[in-house]
PDB file of C-alpha atoms and ligand atoms in Angstrom:
ATOM      1  CA  MET M   1     252.990 -21.203-180.268  1.00 54.00           C
ATOM      2  CA  SER M   2     250.460 -23.006-177.727  1.00 74.00           C
ATOM      3  CA  MET M   3     247.339 -21.440-176.811  1.00 83.00           C
ATOM      4  CA  ALA M   4     245.665 -20.791-173.387  1.00 87.00           C
ATOM      5  CA  GLN M   5     241.985 -22.566-172.505  1.00 87.00           C
ATOM      6  CA  ASP M   6     240.724 -18.829-174.040  1.00 91.00           C
ATOM      7  CA  GLY M   7     242.876 -19.381-177.525  1.00 91.00           C
ATOM      8  CA  LEU M   8     244.655 -16.424-176.163  1.00 96.00           C
ATOM      9  CA  PRO M   9     248.173 -16.632-175.854  1.00 96.00           C
ATOM     10  CA  PRO M  10     249.657 -17.362-172.647  1.00 96.00           C
ATOM     11  CA  LEU M  11     250.599 -14.824-170.305  1.00 97.00           C
ATOM     12  CA  ARG M  12     254.335 -14.553-169.975  1.00 96.00           C
ATOM     13  CA  GLU M  13     253.913 -13.893-174.016  1.00 97.00           C
ATOM     14  CA  VAL M  14     251.826 -11.282-173.938  1.00 97.00           C
ATOM     15  CA  ILE M  15     253.461  -9.679-171.516  1.00 96.00           C
ATOM     16  CA  ALA M  16     256.515  -9.551-174.090  1.00 96.00           C
ATOM     17  CA  THR M  17     254.822  -8.993-177.158  1.00 96.00           C
ATOM     18  CA  HIS M  18     253.689  -6.286-175.192  1.00 96.00           C
ATOM     19  CA  GLY M  19     256.894  -4.648-173.246  1.00 95.00           C
ATOM     20  CA  LEU M  20     254.590  -4.570-170.544  1.00 96.00           C
ATOM     21  CA  HIS M  21     257.652  -5.092-167.450  1.00 93.00           C
ATOM     22  CA  ALA M  22     256.394  -4.812-164.287  1.00 92.00           C
ATOM     23  CA  ARG M  23     256.102  -0.760-162.762  1.00 93.00           C
ATOM     24  CA  LYS M  24     257.219  -0.501-159.758  1.00 91.00           C
ATOM     25  CA  SER M  25     255.423   2.810-158.815  1.00 91.00           C
ATOM     26  CA  LEU M  26     252.129   1.243-160.513  1.00 93.00           C
ATOM     27  CA  GLY M  27     252.210  -1.536-157.722  1.00 91.00           C
ATOM     28  CA  GLN M  28     252.374  -3.790-161.114  1.00 94.00           C
ATOM     29  CA  ASN M  29     252.483  -8.095-159.729  1.00 96.00           C
ATOM     30  CA  PHE M  30     250.918  -9.845-163.057  1.00 97.00           C
ATOM     31  CA  LEU M  31     249.636 -13.262-161.801  1.00 97.00           C
ATOM     32  CA  LEU M  32     249.987 -15.004-164.867  1.00 96.00           C
ATOM     33  CA  ASP M  33     248.708 -19.005-163.892  1.00 97.00           C
ATOM     34  CA  LEU M  34     245.180 -18.929-165.108  1.00 96.00           C
ATOM     35  CA  ASN M  35     244.440 -21.720-163.309  1.00 96.00           C
ATOM     36  CA  LEU M  36     245.558 -19.470-159.857  1.00 97.00           C
ATOM     37  CA  THR M  37     242.981 -16.478-161.439  1.00 98.00           C
ATOM     38  CA  SER M  38     240.132 -18.945-162.308  1.00 98.00           C
ATOM     39  CA  LYS M  39     240.607 -19.692-158.353  1.00 98.00           C
ATOM     40  CA  ILE M  40     240.114 -15.943-157.965  1.00 98.00           C
ATOM     41  CA  ALA M  41     237.232 -15.934-160.326  1.00 98.00           C
ATOM     42  CA  ARG M  42     236.037 -19.497-159.145  1.00 98.00           C
ATOM     43  CA  ARG M  43     235.639 -17.496-155.677  1.00 98.00           C
ATOM     44  CA  ALA M  44     233.996 -14.253-156.485  1.00 98.00           C
ATOM     45  CA  GLY M  45     230.453 -16.375-157.008  1.00 95.00           C
ATOM     46  CA  ALA M  46     227.779 -17.032-159.976  1.00 94.00           C
ATOM     47  CA  LEU M  47     228.801 -14.706-162.392  1.00 96.00           C
ATOM     48  CA  ASP M  48     226.826 -16.342-165.247  1.00 94.00           C
ATOM     49  CA  GLN M  49     224.222 -13.380-164.294  1.00 92.00           C
ATOM     50  CA  CYS M  50     226.407 -10.477-163.193  1.00 96.00           C
ATOM     51  CA  ASP M  51     228.100  -8.137-164.714  1.00 98.00           C
ATOM     52  CA  VAL M  52     232.059  -7.975-162.797  1.00 98.00           C
ATOM     53  CA  LEU M  53     233.582  -4.649-162.091  1.00 98.00           C
ATOM     54  CA  GLU M  54     237.689  -5.184-162.206  1.00 98.00           C
ATOM     55  CA  VAL M  55     239.838  -2.603-160.666  1.00 98.00           C
ATOM     56  CA  GLY M  56     243.643  -2.983-162.479  1.00 97.00           C
ATOM     57  CA  PRO M  57     242.983  -5.873-165.209  1.00 98.00           C
ATOM     58  CA  GLY M  58     247.017  -5.514-165.825  1.00 98.00           C
ATOM     59  CA  PRO M  59     247.354  -7.552-168.964  1.00 98.00           C
ATOM     60  CA  GLY M  60     243.994  -9.279-168.263  1.00 98.00           C
ATOM     61  CA  GLY M  61     244.695 -12.485-166.390  1.00 98.00           C
ATOM     62  CA  LEU M  62     242.212 -11.933-163.688  1.00 98.00           C
ATOM     63  CA  THR M  63     239.992 -10.451-167.064  1.00 98.00           C
ATOM     64  CA  ARG M  64     239.895 -13.944-168.310  1.00 98.00           C
ATOM     65  CA  ALA M  65     239.544 -16.167-166.032  1.00 98.00           C
ATOM     66  CA  LEU M  66     236.532 -13.542-165.097  1.00 98.00           C
ATOM     67  CA  LEU M  67     235.171 -14.094-168.982  1.00 98.00           C
ATOM     68  CA  MET M  68     236.020 -17.490-168.887  1.00 97.00           C
ATOM     69  CA  GLU M  69     234.121 -18.303-165.618  1.00 97.00           C
ATOM     70  CA  GLY M  70     231.008 -16.556-167.961  1.00 97.00           C
ATOM     71  CA  ALA M  71     230.496 -12.404-166.457  1.00 98.00           C
ATOM     72  CA  ARG M  72     227.855 -11.195-168.277  1.00 97.00           C
ATOM     73  CA  LYS M  73     229.638  -8.542-168.800  1.00 98.00           C
ATOM     74  CA  VAL M  74     232.780  -7.096-167.669  1.00 98.00           C
ATOM     75  CA  VAL M  75     233.781  -3.739-166.941  1.00 98.00           C
ATOM     76  CA  ALA M  76     237.413  -2.943-166.152  1.00 98.00           C
ATOM     77  CA  ILE M  77     239.574  -0.372-165.859  1.00 98.00           C
ATOM     78  CA  GLU M  78     243.255   0.370-166.153  1.00 98.00           C
ATOM     79  CA  ARG M  79     245.393   3.324-164.857  1.00 97.00           C
ATOM     80  CA  ASP M  80     248.129   2.306-166.829  1.00 97.00           C
ATOM     81  CA  GLU M  81     247.738   2.890-170.699  1.00 97.00           C
ATOM     82  CA  ARG M  82     250.572   0.190-172.362  1.00 97.00           C
ATOM     83  CA  CYS M  83     248.099  -2.927-171.334  1.00 98.00           C
ATOM     84  CA  LEU M  84     245.475  -1.328-173.134  1.00 98.00           C
ATOM     85  CA  PRO M  85     246.318  -3.067-176.283  1.00 98.00           C
ATOM     86  CA  ALA M  86     246.762  -6.321-174.273  1.00 98.00           C
ATOM     87  CA  LEU M  87     243.430  -6.206-173.339  1.00 98.00           C
ATOM     88  CA  GLU M  88     242.498  -5.396-177.307  1.00 98.00           C
ATOM     89  CA  GLN M  89     242.970  -8.838-178.232  1.00 97.00           C
ATOM     90  CA  VAL M  90     240.547  -9.935-175.195  1.00 98.00           C
ATOM     91  CA  SER M  91     238.052  -7.821-175.364  1.00 98.00           C
ATOM     92  CA  ALA M  92     237.935  -8.975-179.039  1.00 97.00           C
ATOM     93  CA  ALA M  93     238.168 -12.554-178.242  1.00 97.00           C
ATOM     94  CA  TYR M  94     235.017 -11.908-176.278  1.00 97.00           C
ATOM     95  CA  PRO M  95     232.751  -9.974-178.276  1.00 97.00           C
ATOM     96  CA  GLY M  96     230.069  -7.410-176.248  1.00 97.00           C
ATOM     97  CA  ARG M  97     231.515  -8.923-173.472  1.00 98.00           C
ATOM     98  CA  LEU M  98     234.724  -6.288-172.071  1.00 98.00           C
ATOM     99  CA  GLU M  99     234.906  -3.157-171.040  1.00 98.00           C
ATOM    100  CA  VAL M 100     238.115  -1.551-170.963  1.00 98.00           C
ATOM    101  CA  ILE M 101     238.172   1.971-169.126  1.00 98.00           C
ATOM    102  CA  HIS M 102     241.778   4.013-168.710  1.00 98.00           C
ATOM    103  CA  GLY M 103     241.920   5.828-165.971  1.00 97.00           C
ATOM    104  CA  ASP M 104     242.515   6.049-162.206  1.00 97.00           C
ATOM    105  CA  ALA M 105     239.738   3.247-159.947  1.00 97.00           C
ATOM    106  CA  LEU M 106     239.869   6.657-157.774  1.00 97.00           C
ATOM    107  CA  GLU M 107     238.148   8.854-159.795  1.00 97.00           C
ATOM    108  CA  ILE M 108     236.053   7.042-162.663  1.00 96.00           C
ATOM    109  CA  ASN M 109     232.695   6.091-161.903  1.00 93.00           C
ATOM    110  CA  PRO M 110     231.862   3.094-163.033  1.00 93.00           C
ATOM    111  CA  LEU M 111     228.048   3.103-162.068  1.00 92.00           C
ATOM    112  CA  ASP M 112     226.662   4.140-166.081  1.00 90.00           C
ATOM    113  CA  HIS M 113     228.608   1.125-167.470  1.00 95.00           C
ATOM    114  CA  LEU M 114     227.464  -1.750-165.016  1.00 97.00           C
ATOM    115  CA  SER M 115     223.726  -3.198-164.262  1.00 95.00           C
ATOM    116  CA  PRO M 116     222.968  -5.524-160.949  1.00 95.00           C
ATOM    117  CA  PRO M 117     223.282  -7.387-159.625  1.00 96.00           C
ATOM    118  CA  VAL M 118     226.895  -6.670-160.104  1.00 98.00           C
ATOM    119  CA  ARG M 119     230.146  -8.327-158.856  1.00 98.00           C
ATOM    120  CA  ILE M 120     233.842  -6.036-157.344  1.00 98.00           C
ATOM    121  CA  VAL M 121     236.826  -7.978-158.552  1.00 98.00           C
ATOM    122  CA  ALA M 122     240.309  -6.792-158.312  1.00 97.00           C
ATOM    123  CA  ASN M 123     244.056  -7.429-157.390  1.00 96.00           C
ATOM    124  CA  LEU M 124     245.495  -4.034-157.127  1.00 92.00           C
ATOM    125  CA  PRO M 125     247.991  -1.834-155.777  1.00 90.00           C
ATOM    126  CA  TYR M 126     247.703  -2.437-151.562  1.00 85.00           C
ATOM    127  CA  ASN M 127     247.719   0.911-150.941  1.00 86.00           C
ATOM    128  CA  VAL M 128     245.330   2.531-153.437  1.00 95.00           C
ATOM    129  CA  GLY M 129     243.032  -1.680-152.636  1.00 95.00           C
ATOM    130  CA  THR M 130     242.390   0.032-148.935  1.00 96.00           C
ATOM    131  CA  GLU M 131     241.162   3.146-150.044  1.00 96.00           C
ATOM    132  CA  LEU M 132     238.478   1.856-152.542  1.00 98.00           C
ATOM    133  CA  LEU M 133     238.094  -0.749-150.176  1.00 98.00           C
ATOM    134  CA  VAL M 134     236.600   1.763-148.040  1.00 97.00           C
ATOM    135  CA  ARG M 135     234.985   3.852-150.300  1.00 97.00           C
ATOM    136  CA  TRP M 136     232.891   1.312-150.861  1.00 98.00           C
ATOM    137  CA  LEU M 137     232.009  -0.376-147.369  1.00 98.00           C
ATOM    138  CA  THR M 138     230.831   3.893-146.911  1.00 98.00           C
ATOM    139  CA  PRO M 139     228.757   4.754-149.037  1.00 97.00           C
ATOM    140  CA  GLU M 140     225.430   6.992-147.383  1.00 97.00           C
ATOM    141  CA  THR M 141     222.377   4.256-148.234  1.00 97.00           C
ATOM    142  CA  TRP M 142     222.903   0.642-147.750  1.00 98.00           C
ATOM    143  CA  PRO M 143     222.645  -1.428-149.959  1.00 98.00           C
ATOM    144  CA  PRO M 144     224.869  -0.642-152.486  1.00 97.00           C
ATOM    145  CA  TYR M 145     225.449  -1.165-155.657  1.00 97.00           C
ATOM    146  CA  TRP M 146     227.042  -4.381-155.590  1.00 98.00           C
ATOM    147  CA  GLN M 147     226.570  -7.807-154.591  1.00 98.00           C
ATOM    148  CA  SER M 148     230.713  -8.974-153.127  1.00 98.00           C
ATOM    149  CA  LEU M 149     233.969  -7.928-152.818  1.00 98.00           C
ATOM    150  CA  THR M 150     236.471 -10.368-153.546  1.00 98.00           C
ATOM    151  CA  LEU M 151     240.551  -8.210-153.530  1.00 98.00           C
ATOM    152  CA  MET M 152     243.825  -9.183-153.066  1.00 98.00           C
ATOM    153  CA  PHE M 153     244.844  -7.530-150.484  1.00 97.00           C
ATOM    154  CA  GLN M 154     248.479  -8.084-148.490  1.00 97.00           C
ATOM    155  CA  LYS M 155     247.774 -11.127-145.748  1.00 98.00           C
ATOM    156  CA  GLU M 156     248.766  -8.474-142.867  1.00 97.00           C
ATOM    157  CA  VAL M 157     245.853  -5.970-144.128  1.00 97.00           C
ATOM    158  CA  ALA M 158     243.398  -8.931-144.690  1.00 98.00           C
ATOM    159  CA  GLN M 159     243.550  -9.987-141.534  1.00 98.00           C
ATOM    160  CA  ARG M 160     242.542  -6.838-140.339  1.00 98.00           C
ATOM    161  CA  ILE M 161     239.706  -7.051-142.194  1.00 98.00           C
ATOM    162  CA  VAL M 162     237.985  -9.791-140.583  1.00 98.00           C
ATOM    163  CA  ALA M 163     239.841  -9.693-136.820  1.00 98.00           C
ATOM    164  CA  ALA M 164     238.060 -10.184-133.430  1.00 98.00           C
ATOM    165  CA  PRO M 165     236.817  -7.832-130.911  1.00 97.00           C
ATOM    166  CA  GLY M 166     240.554  -7.547-128.139  1.00 96.00           C
ATOM    167  CA  SER M 167     243.298  -8.703-131.060  1.00 96.00           C
ATOM    168  CA  LYS M 168     245.731  -6.157-132.364  1.00 96.00           C
ATOM    169  CA  ALA M 169     244.204  -6.540-135.939  1.00 98.00           C
ATOM    170  CA  TYR M 170     241.229  -5.099-134.683  1.00 98.00           C
ATOM    171  CA  GLY M 171     240.922  -1.706-136.243  1.00 98.00           C
ATOM    172  CA  ARG M 172     238.936   0.803-138.501  1.00 98.00           C
ATOM    173  CA  LEU M 173     238.969  -1.951-141.813  1.00 98.00           C
ATOM    174  CA  SER M 174     237.866  -4.430-139.060  1.00 98.00           C
ATOM    175  CA  VAL M 175     234.569  -2.193-138.126  1.00 98.00           C
ATOM    176  CA  LEU M 176     233.990  -1.102-141.203  1.00 98.00           C
ATOM    177  CA  ALA M 177     233.613  -4.302-143.324  1.00 98.00           C
ATOM    178  CA  GLN M 178     232.237  -6.322-140.524  1.00 98.00           C
ATOM    179  CA  TRP M 179     228.935  -3.849-140.074  1.00 98.00           C
ATOM    180  CA  ARG M 180     227.811  -4.469-143.564  1.00 98.00           C
ATOM    181  CA  THR M 181     229.421  -7.173-145.089  1.00 98.00           C
ATOM    182  CA  GLU M 182     229.672 -10.846-144.375  1.00 98.00           C
ATOM    183  CA  ALA M 183     234.137 -11.362-144.723  1.00 98.00           C
ATOM    184  CA  ARG M 184     235.609 -13.902-145.348  1.00 98.00           C
ATOM    185  CA  ILE M 185     240.052 -14.201-145.880  1.00 98.00           C
ATOM    186  CA  ALA M 186     239.436 -17.426-148.937  1.00 98.00           C
ATOM    187  CA  PHE M 187     243.416 -18.177-149.485  1.00 98.00           C
ATOM    188  CA  GLU M 188     246.472 -16.863-149.484  1.00 98.00           C
ATOM    189  CA  LEU M 189     248.812 -17.199-152.284  1.00 98.00           C
ATOM    190  CA  PRO M 190     252.765 -16.963-151.836  1.00 98.00           C
ATOM    191  CA  PRO M 191     254.556 -14.193-153.535  1.00 98.00           C
ATOM    192  CA  GLN M 192     256.116 -16.814-155.715  1.00 98.00           C
ATOM    193  CA  ALA M 193     252.442 -16.558-157.372  1.00 97.00           C
ATOM    194  CA  PHE M 194     253.128 -12.775-158.358  1.00 97.00           C
ATOM    195  CA  THR M 195     255.843 -12.096-161.209  1.00 96.00           C
ATOM    196  CA  PRO M 196     257.634  -9.620-160.187  1.00 96.00           C
ATOM    197  CA  PRO M 197     256.939 -11.641-156.230  1.00 97.00           C
ATOM    198  CA  PRO M 198     256.555  -8.986-153.550  1.00 96.00           C
ATOM    199  CA  LYS M 199     257.890  -8.968-150.131  1.00 95.00           C
ATOM    200  CA  VAL M 200     255.428 -10.476-148.147  1.00 96.00           C
ATOM    201  CA  THR M 201     252.611 -13.255-148.504  1.00 98.00           C
ATOM    202  CA  SER M 202     249.562 -11.287-150.257  1.00 98.00           C
ATOM    203  CA  ALA M 203     245.409 -13.085-149.143  1.00 98.00           C
ATOM    204  CA  VAL M 204     241.728 -13.083-151.279  1.00 98.00           C
ATOM    205  CA  VAL M 205     239.348 -11.419-149.088  1.00 98.00           C
ATOM    206  CA  HIS M 206     235.872 -11.881-150.077  1.00 98.00           C
ATOM    207  CA  LEU M 207     232.680  -9.936-148.406  1.00 98.00           C
ATOM    208  CA  GLU M 208     229.182 -10.209-149.032  1.00 98.00           C
ATOM    209  CA  ARG M 209     227.037  -7.215-148.531  1.00 98.00           C
ATOM    210  CA  LEU M 210     224.471  -8.126-145.932  1.00 98.00           C
ATOM    211  CA  GLU M 211     221.010  -6.237-146.335  1.00 98.00           C
ATOM    212  CA  THR M 212     221.179  -4.524-143.699  1.00 98.00           C
ATOM    213  CA  PRO M 213     223.826  -3.417-141.660  1.00 98.00           C
ATOM    214  CA  ARG M 214     224.623  -4.999-138.532  1.00 98.00           C
ATOM    215  CA  PHE M 215     223.185  -2.336-136.460  1.00 98.00           C
ATOM    216  CA  PRO M 216     221.925   1.250-137.141  1.00 97.00           C
ATOM    217  CA  ALA M 217     224.175   3.865-137.677  1.00 98.00           C
ATOM    218  CA  ASN M 218     225.331   6.332-139.648  1.00 98.00           C
ATOM    219  CA  ALA M 219     228.621   6.127-142.161  1.00 98.00           C
ATOM    220  CA  ARG M 220     230.398   9.304-142.076  1.00 98.00           C
ATOM    221  CA  ASN M 221     229.673   9.383-138.586  1.00 98.00           C
ATOM    222  CA  LEU M 222     230.917   5.995-137.898  1.00 98.00           C
ATOM    223  CA  SER M 223     233.201   5.993-140.394  1.00 98.00           C
ATOM    224  CA  ARG M 224     234.708   9.359-137.969  1.00 97.00           C
ATOM    225  CA  ILE M 225     234.766   8.038-134.426  1.00 98.00           C
ATOM    226  CA  VAL M 226     236.385   4.696-135.692  1.00 98.00           C
ATOM    227  CA  ALA M 227     239.444   6.661-137.022  1.00 97.00           C
ATOM    228  CA  LEU M 228     238.987   8.943-133.989  1.00 97.00           C
ATOM    229  CA  ALA M 229     239.562   6.521-131.555  1.00 98.00           C
ATOM    230  CA  PHE M 230     242.285   3.891-133.715  1.00 98.00           C
ATOM    231  CA  GLY M 231     243.911   6.928-134.563  1.00 96.00           C
ATOM    232  CA  GLN M 232     245.369   6.265-131.231  1.00 93.00           C
ATOM    233  CA  ARG M 233     244.815   2.857-130.202  1.00 90.00           C
ATOM    234  CA  ARG M 234     246.704   2.755-127.076  1.00 93.00           C
ATOM    235  CA  LYS M 235     244.556   6.736-125.585  1.00 97.00           C
ATOM    236  CA  MET M 236     241.903   5.526-123.322  1.00 97.00           C
ATOM    237  CA  LEU M 237     238.380   6.782-125.031  1.00 98.00           C
ATOM    238  CA  ARG M 238     238.089   9.335-122.970  1.00 97.00           C
ATOM    239  CA  ALA M 239     241.085  10.854-124.352  1.00 97.00           C
ATOM    240  CA  SER M 240     241.190   9.747-127.767  1.00 97.00           C
ATOM    241  CA  LEU M 241     237.015  11.016-129.023  1.00 97.00           C
ATOM    242  CA  LYS M 242     238.035  13.985-126.344  1.00 96.00           C
ATOM    243  CA  SER M 243     237.919  16.423-130.192  1.00 96.00           C
ATOM    244  CA  LEU M 244     233.926  15.597-129.883  1.00 95.00           C
ATOM    245  CA  GLY M 245     233.953  17.961-127.326  1.00 92.00           C
ATOM    246  CA  PRO M 246     233.803  19.360-124.001  1.00 92.00           C
ATOM    247  CA  ASP M 247     231.001  16.487-122.271  1.00 94.00           C
ATOM    248  CA  VAL M 248     232.421  14.516-124.120  1.00 96.00           C
ATOM    249  CA  GLU M 249     233.519  11.690-121.388  1.00 96.00           C
ATOM    250  CA  SER M 250     229.373  11.609-119.539  1.00 96.00           C
ATOM    251  CA  ARG M 251     228.308  11.376-123.529  1.00 96.00           C
ATOM    252  CA  ILE M 252     229.952   7.711-124.046  1.00 97.00           C
ATOM    253  CA  ALA M 253     229.052   6.811-120.353  1.00 97.00           C
ATOM    254  CA  GLU M 254     225.460   7.050-121.685  1.00 96.00           C
ATOM    255  CA  ALA M 255     226.610   4.760-124.499  1.00 96.00           C
ATOM    256  CA  GLY M 256     226.868   2.584-121.823  1.00 96.00           C
ATOM    257  CA  ILE M 257     230.683   1.941-122.620  1.00 97.00           C
ATOM    258  CA  GLU M 258     233.248   3.301-119.430  1.00 97.00           C
ATOM    259  CA  PRO M 259     235.886   5.914-120.830  1.00 97.00           C
ATOM    260  CA  THR M 260     238.400   4.594-120.058  1.00 97.00           C
ATOM    261  CA  GLN M 261     238.056   1.363-122.645  1.00 97.00           C
ATOM    262  CA  ARG M 262     240.658   1.719-125.663  1.00 97.00           C
ATOM    263  CA  ALA M 263     238.759   1.163-128.866  1.00 98.00           C
ATOM    264  CA  GLU M 264     240.236  -2.210-129.924  1.00 97.00           C
ATOM    265  CA  GLN M 265     237.670  -3.933-126.834  1.00 97.00           C
ATOM    266  CA  LEU M 266     235.047  -2.140-128.624  1.00 98.00           C
ATOM    267  CA  SER M 267     232.605  -4.813-130.681  1.00 98.00           C
ATOM    268  CA  VAL M 268     230.832  -3.027-134.175  1.00 98.00           C
ATOM    269  CA  GLU M 269     228.378  -2.935-131.816  1.00 98.00           C
ATOM    270  CA  ASP M 270     229.673  -0.729-129.028  1.00 98.00           C
ATOM    271  CA  PHE M 271     231.543   1.543-132.225  1.00 98.00           C
ATOM    272  CA  CYS M 272     227.230   1.965-133.041  1.00 98.00           C
ATOM    273  CA  ARG M 273     226.260   2.380-130.819  1.00 97.00           C
ATOM    274  CA  LEU M 274     229.336   5.710-129.384  1.00 97.00           C
ATOM    275  CA  SER M 275     228.188   6.928-133.038  1.00 97.00           C
ATOM    276  CA  ASN M 276     224.939   7.106-132.450  1.00 97.00           C
ATOM    277  CA  ARG M 277     225.361   9.071-129.215  1.00 96.00           C
ATOM    278  CA  LEU M 278     228.579  11.451-129.762  1.00 96.00           C
ATOM    279  CA  LEU M 279     227.854  12.685-132.916  1.00 94.00           C
ATOM    280  CA  PRO M 280     223.780  12.139-134.010  1.00 82.00           C
ATOM    281  CA  ASP M 281     222.580  13.082-137.381  1.00 78.00           C
TER     282      ASP M 281
HETATM  283  N1  SAM Z   1     244.546  -8.135-162.116  1.00 50.36           N
HETATM  284  C1  SAM Z   1     246.263  -7.617-162.470  1.00 50.36           C
HETATM  285  C2  SAM Z   1     246.580  -9.672-162.377  1.00 50.36           C
HETATM  286  O1  SAM Z   1     246.521 -10.281-161.532  1.00 50.36           O
HETATM  287  O2  SAM Z   1     247.867  -9.738-162.655  1.00 50.36           O
HETATM  288  C3  SAM Z   1     247.008  -6.977-161.956  1.00 50.36           C
HETATM  289  C4  SAM Z   1     247.361  -6.718-160.648  1.00 50.36           C
HETATM  290  S1  SAM Z   1     248.452  -5.552-160.710  1.00 50.36           S
HETATM  291  C5  SAM Z   1     248.726  -5.786-158.930  1.00 50.36           C
HETATM  292  C6  SAM Z   1     247.404  -3.614-160.039  1.00 50.36           C
HETATM  293  C7  SAM Z   1     246.224  -3.326-161.856  1.00 50.36           C
HETATM  294  O3  SAM Z   1     246.730  -2.101-160.806  1.00 50.36           O
HETATM  295  C8  SAM Z   1     248.514  -2.893-162.262  1.00 50.36           C
HETATM  296  O4  SAM Z   1     247.996  -3.056-163.644  1.00 50.36           O
HETATM  297  C9  SAM Z   1     248.159  -2.203-162.056  1.00 50.36           C
HETATM  298  O5  SAM Z   1     248.250  -0.661-163.576  1.00 50.36           O
HETATM  299  C10 SAM Z   1     246.776  -0.797-161.155  1.00 50.36           C
HETATM  300  N2  SAM Z   1     246.740   0.424-160.969  1.00 50.36           N
HETATM  301  C11 SAM Z   1     247.391   0.858-159.932  1.00 50.36           C
HETATM  302  N3  SAM Z   1     247.026   1.588-159.419  1.00 50.36           N
HETATM  303  C12 SAM Z   1     245.710   1.977-160.078  1.00 50.36           C
HETATM  304  C13 SAM Z   1     244.496   3.195-160.514  1.00 50.36           C
HETATM  305  N4  SAM Z   1     244.791   3.758-160.144  1.00 50.36           N
HETATM  306  N5  SAM Z   1     243.591   2.694-160.970  1.00 50.36           N
HETATM  307  C14 SAM Z   1     243.205   1.735-161.520  1.00 50.36           C
HETATM  308  N6  SAM Z   1     244.412   0.892-162.184  1.00 50.36           N
HETATM  309  C15 SAM Z   1     244.950   0.489-161.974  1.00 50.36           C
END
């Protein structure tokens, strides 16, 4: 039996041994090439002084890469209990460096298990990834407990995260991400990189936190304004924000913004000003 570079069995064998046929309901598309998972781990930054939070380790391809790249400790949250024995083997190969938590990442607060600096890395189902991304970007206070996020998305979502005003992809995710982080698409991955292959191309996005947000605003209020404005993105702001009160049109103008503009024309700075004017703390 041939072994991988880390002395553990190749991932195809891990999957066969533990009967890990991918479940669609859990968004399971596995990465079985350790060269590829190492590329993702390296893109996360220098790991040797960091704890890493990994969400959705599955059979452990990315987990193994994070450990090989020298992460001080990896805390991995996995919902599918079928994966736990395989992850246990990884844990045994790296004594004291991998802690696996069985559960739903949307329900678990991993903070008790991590010490700063923390980097977050994940190849997650896209809906869970988007939900977690928004939560990671919108805590009340800033900076957050993490330094960076390195996340797999479908390419179209990745493009939304980094999109500039005026483009079709520009939306809620662009504003929230670019307000508080430096967000870049690191590289794309074709469907064949995954087992089973998904229908679409994927992309790894790297977001490095800014120490202070680009413009002052309250996270909850900004999220609300952006959700309203892009909820009806083809409408003028005076219509999409109408629910905020009868005088909304004049207050939009007071923020220095034309009430006849549409959400996609506003910069991140415009949204912050609008939020501060329309929803003062
Ligand atoms: N990281 C592995 C890889 O790259 O091969 C697996 C990636 S697969 C796309 C997503 C993984 O996330 C699956 O193992 C799935 O069971 C897990 N998962 C799905 N929803 C989850 C949730 N809410 N919380 C934690 N893990 C979840």
